[in-house]
PDB file of C-alpha atoms in Angstrom:
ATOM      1  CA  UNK I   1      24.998 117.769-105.326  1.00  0.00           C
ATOM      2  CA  UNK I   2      21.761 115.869-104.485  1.00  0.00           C
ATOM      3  CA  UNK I   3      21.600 114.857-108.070  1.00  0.00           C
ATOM      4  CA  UNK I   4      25.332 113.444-107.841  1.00  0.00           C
ATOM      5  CA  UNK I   5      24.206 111.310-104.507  1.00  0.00           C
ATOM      6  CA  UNK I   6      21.557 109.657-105.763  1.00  0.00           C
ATOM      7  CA  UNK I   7      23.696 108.604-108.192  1.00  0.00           C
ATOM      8  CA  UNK I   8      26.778 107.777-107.039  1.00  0.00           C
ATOM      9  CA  UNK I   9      26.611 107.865-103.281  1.00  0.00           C
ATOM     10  CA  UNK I  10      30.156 107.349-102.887  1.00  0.00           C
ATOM     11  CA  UNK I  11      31.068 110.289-105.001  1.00  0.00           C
ATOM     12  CA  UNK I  12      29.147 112.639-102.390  1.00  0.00           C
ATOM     13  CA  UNK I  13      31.172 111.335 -99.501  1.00  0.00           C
ATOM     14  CA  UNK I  14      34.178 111.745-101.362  1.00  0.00           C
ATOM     15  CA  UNK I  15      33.531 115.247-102.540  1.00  0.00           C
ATOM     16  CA  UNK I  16      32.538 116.444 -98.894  1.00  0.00           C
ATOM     17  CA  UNK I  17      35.424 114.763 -97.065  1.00  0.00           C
ATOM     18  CA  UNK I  18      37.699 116.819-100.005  1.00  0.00           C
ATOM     19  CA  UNK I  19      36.268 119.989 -99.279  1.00  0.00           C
ATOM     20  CA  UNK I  20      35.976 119.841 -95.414  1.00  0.00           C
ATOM     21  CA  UNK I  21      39.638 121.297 -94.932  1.00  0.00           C
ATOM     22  CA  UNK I  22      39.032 123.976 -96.815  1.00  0.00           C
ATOM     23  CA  UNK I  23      36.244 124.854 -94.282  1.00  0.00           C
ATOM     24  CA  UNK I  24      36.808 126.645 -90.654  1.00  0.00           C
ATOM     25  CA  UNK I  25      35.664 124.714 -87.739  1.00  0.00           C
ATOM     26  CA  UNK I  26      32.638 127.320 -87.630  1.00  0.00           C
ATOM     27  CA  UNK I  27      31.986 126.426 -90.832  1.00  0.00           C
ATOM     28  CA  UNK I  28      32.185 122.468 -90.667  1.00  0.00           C
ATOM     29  CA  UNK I  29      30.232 123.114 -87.126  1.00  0.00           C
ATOM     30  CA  UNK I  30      27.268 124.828 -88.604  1.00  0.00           C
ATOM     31  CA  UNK I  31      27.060 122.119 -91.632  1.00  0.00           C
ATOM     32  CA  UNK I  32      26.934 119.327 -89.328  1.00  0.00           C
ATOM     33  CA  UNK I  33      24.479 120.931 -86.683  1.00  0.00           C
ATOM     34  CA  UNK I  34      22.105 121.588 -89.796  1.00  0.00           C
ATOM     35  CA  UNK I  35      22.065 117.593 -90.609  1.00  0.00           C
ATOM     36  CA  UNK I  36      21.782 116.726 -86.580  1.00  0.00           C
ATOM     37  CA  UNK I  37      19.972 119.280 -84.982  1.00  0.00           C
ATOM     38  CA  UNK I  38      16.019 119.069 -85.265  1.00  0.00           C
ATOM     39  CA  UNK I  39      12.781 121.229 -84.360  1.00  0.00           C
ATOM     40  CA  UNK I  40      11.163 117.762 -82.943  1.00  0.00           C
ATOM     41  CA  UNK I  41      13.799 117.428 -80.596  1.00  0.00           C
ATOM     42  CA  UNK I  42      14.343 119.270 -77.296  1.00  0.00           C
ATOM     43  CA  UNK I  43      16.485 122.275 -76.910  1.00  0.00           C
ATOM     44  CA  UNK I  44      18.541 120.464 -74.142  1.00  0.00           C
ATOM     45  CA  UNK I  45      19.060 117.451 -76.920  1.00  0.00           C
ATOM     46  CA  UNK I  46      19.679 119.571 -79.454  1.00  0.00           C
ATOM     47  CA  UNK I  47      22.623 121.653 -77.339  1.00  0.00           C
ATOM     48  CA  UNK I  48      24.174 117.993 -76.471  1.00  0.00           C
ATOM     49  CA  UNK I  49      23.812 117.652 -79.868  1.00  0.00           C
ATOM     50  CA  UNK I  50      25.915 120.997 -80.612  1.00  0.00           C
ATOM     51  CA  UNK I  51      28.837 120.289 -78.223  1.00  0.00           C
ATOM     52  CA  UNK I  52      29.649 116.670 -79.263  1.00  0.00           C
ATOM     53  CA  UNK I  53      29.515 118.228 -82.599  1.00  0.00           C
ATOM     54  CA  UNK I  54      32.152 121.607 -81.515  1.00  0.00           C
ATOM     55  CA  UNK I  55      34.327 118.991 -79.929  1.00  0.00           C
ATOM     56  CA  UNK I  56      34.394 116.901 -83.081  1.00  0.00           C
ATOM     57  CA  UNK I  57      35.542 119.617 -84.561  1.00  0.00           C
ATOM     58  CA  UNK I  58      38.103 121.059 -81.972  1.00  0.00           C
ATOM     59  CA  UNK I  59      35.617 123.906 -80.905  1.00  0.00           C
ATOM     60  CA  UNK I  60      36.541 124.637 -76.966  1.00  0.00           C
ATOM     61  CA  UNK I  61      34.190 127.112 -76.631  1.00  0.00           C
ATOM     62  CA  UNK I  62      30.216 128.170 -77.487  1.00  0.00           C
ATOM     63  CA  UNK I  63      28.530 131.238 -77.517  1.00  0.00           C
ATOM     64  CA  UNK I  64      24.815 131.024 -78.107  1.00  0.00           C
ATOM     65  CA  UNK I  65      22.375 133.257 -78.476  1.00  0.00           C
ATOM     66  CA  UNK I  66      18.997 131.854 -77.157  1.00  0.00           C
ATOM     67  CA  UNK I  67      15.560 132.936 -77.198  1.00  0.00           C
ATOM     68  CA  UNK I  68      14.786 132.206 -73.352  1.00  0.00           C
ATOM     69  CA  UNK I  69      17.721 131.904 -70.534  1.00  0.00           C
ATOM     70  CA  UNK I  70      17.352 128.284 -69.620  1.00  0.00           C
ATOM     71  CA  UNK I  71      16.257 127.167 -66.089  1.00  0.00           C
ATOM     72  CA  UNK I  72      19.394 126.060 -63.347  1.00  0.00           C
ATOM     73  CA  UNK I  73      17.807 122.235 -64.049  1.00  0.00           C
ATOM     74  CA  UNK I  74      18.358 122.732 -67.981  1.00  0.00           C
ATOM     75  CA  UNK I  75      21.714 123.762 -66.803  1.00  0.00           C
ATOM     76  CA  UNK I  76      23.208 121.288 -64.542  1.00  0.00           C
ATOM     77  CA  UNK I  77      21.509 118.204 -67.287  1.00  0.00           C
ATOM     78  CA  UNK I  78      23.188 120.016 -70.424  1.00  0.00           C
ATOM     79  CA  UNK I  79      26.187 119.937 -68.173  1.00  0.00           C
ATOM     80  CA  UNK I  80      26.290 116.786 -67.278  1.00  0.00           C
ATOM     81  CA  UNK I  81      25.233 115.079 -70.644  1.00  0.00           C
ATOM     82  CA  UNK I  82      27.576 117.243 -72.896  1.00  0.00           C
ATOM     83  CA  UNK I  83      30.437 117.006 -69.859  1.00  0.00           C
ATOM     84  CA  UNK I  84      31.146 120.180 -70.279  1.00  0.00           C
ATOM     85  CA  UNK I  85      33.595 122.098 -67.704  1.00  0.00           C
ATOM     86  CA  UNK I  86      31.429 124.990 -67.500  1.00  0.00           C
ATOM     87  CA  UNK I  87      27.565 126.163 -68.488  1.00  0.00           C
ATOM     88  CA  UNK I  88      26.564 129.979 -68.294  1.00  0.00           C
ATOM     89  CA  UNK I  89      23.782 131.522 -68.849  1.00  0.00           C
ATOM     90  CA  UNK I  90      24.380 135.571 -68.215  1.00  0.00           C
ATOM     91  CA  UNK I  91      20.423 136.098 -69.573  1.00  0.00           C
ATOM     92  CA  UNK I  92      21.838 137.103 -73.155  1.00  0.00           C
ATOM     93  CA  UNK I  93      23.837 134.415 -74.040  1.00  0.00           C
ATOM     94  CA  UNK I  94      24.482 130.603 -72.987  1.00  0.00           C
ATOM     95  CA  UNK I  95      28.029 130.444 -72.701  1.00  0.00           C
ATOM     96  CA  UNK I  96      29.393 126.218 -72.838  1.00  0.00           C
ATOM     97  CA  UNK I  97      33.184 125.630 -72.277  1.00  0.00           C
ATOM     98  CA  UNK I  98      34.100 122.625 -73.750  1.00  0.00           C
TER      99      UNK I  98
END
């Protein structure tokens, strides 16, 4: 595929948007997150990151599985920046209603 986009960029974009309903919401999640999330950015960036990307794709719920439960301030800011109804964090998984 990388050969076919530095050919013909267009063809790429084509191909991808043809193949995307095919694809669960999971699946078209997890693609997306792998081109937008990054290791340089923070984990709070990278979860607002997540959500706009679940809503994109008609996600209304997350269920993460994090290394570390994240502090009430990491909370209440991944809260407010994704506007999310509802952040939990029950010390095994960070729950985000969308």
């Amino acid at each position: 595929m990388e050969a076919l986009n530095s050919v013909a960029p267009i063809f790429s974009v084509a191909w991808n948007e043809s193949i995307k309903p095919t694809q669960t919401a999971e699946e078209r999640l997890w693609q997306e997150a792998m081109q937008a999330l990054s290791p340089s950015h923070s984990d709070e960036a990278n979860l607002v990151a997540l959500v706009s990307i679940a809503k994109q794709q008609g996600i209304d719920e997350l269920r993460l599985v994090m290394p570390y439960s994240l502090e009430p301030e990491q909370l209440d800011t991944l809260r407010r920046q994704s506007r999310s109804t509802q952040v939990d964090d029950d010390g095994e998984h960070l729950i985000i209603q969308l």
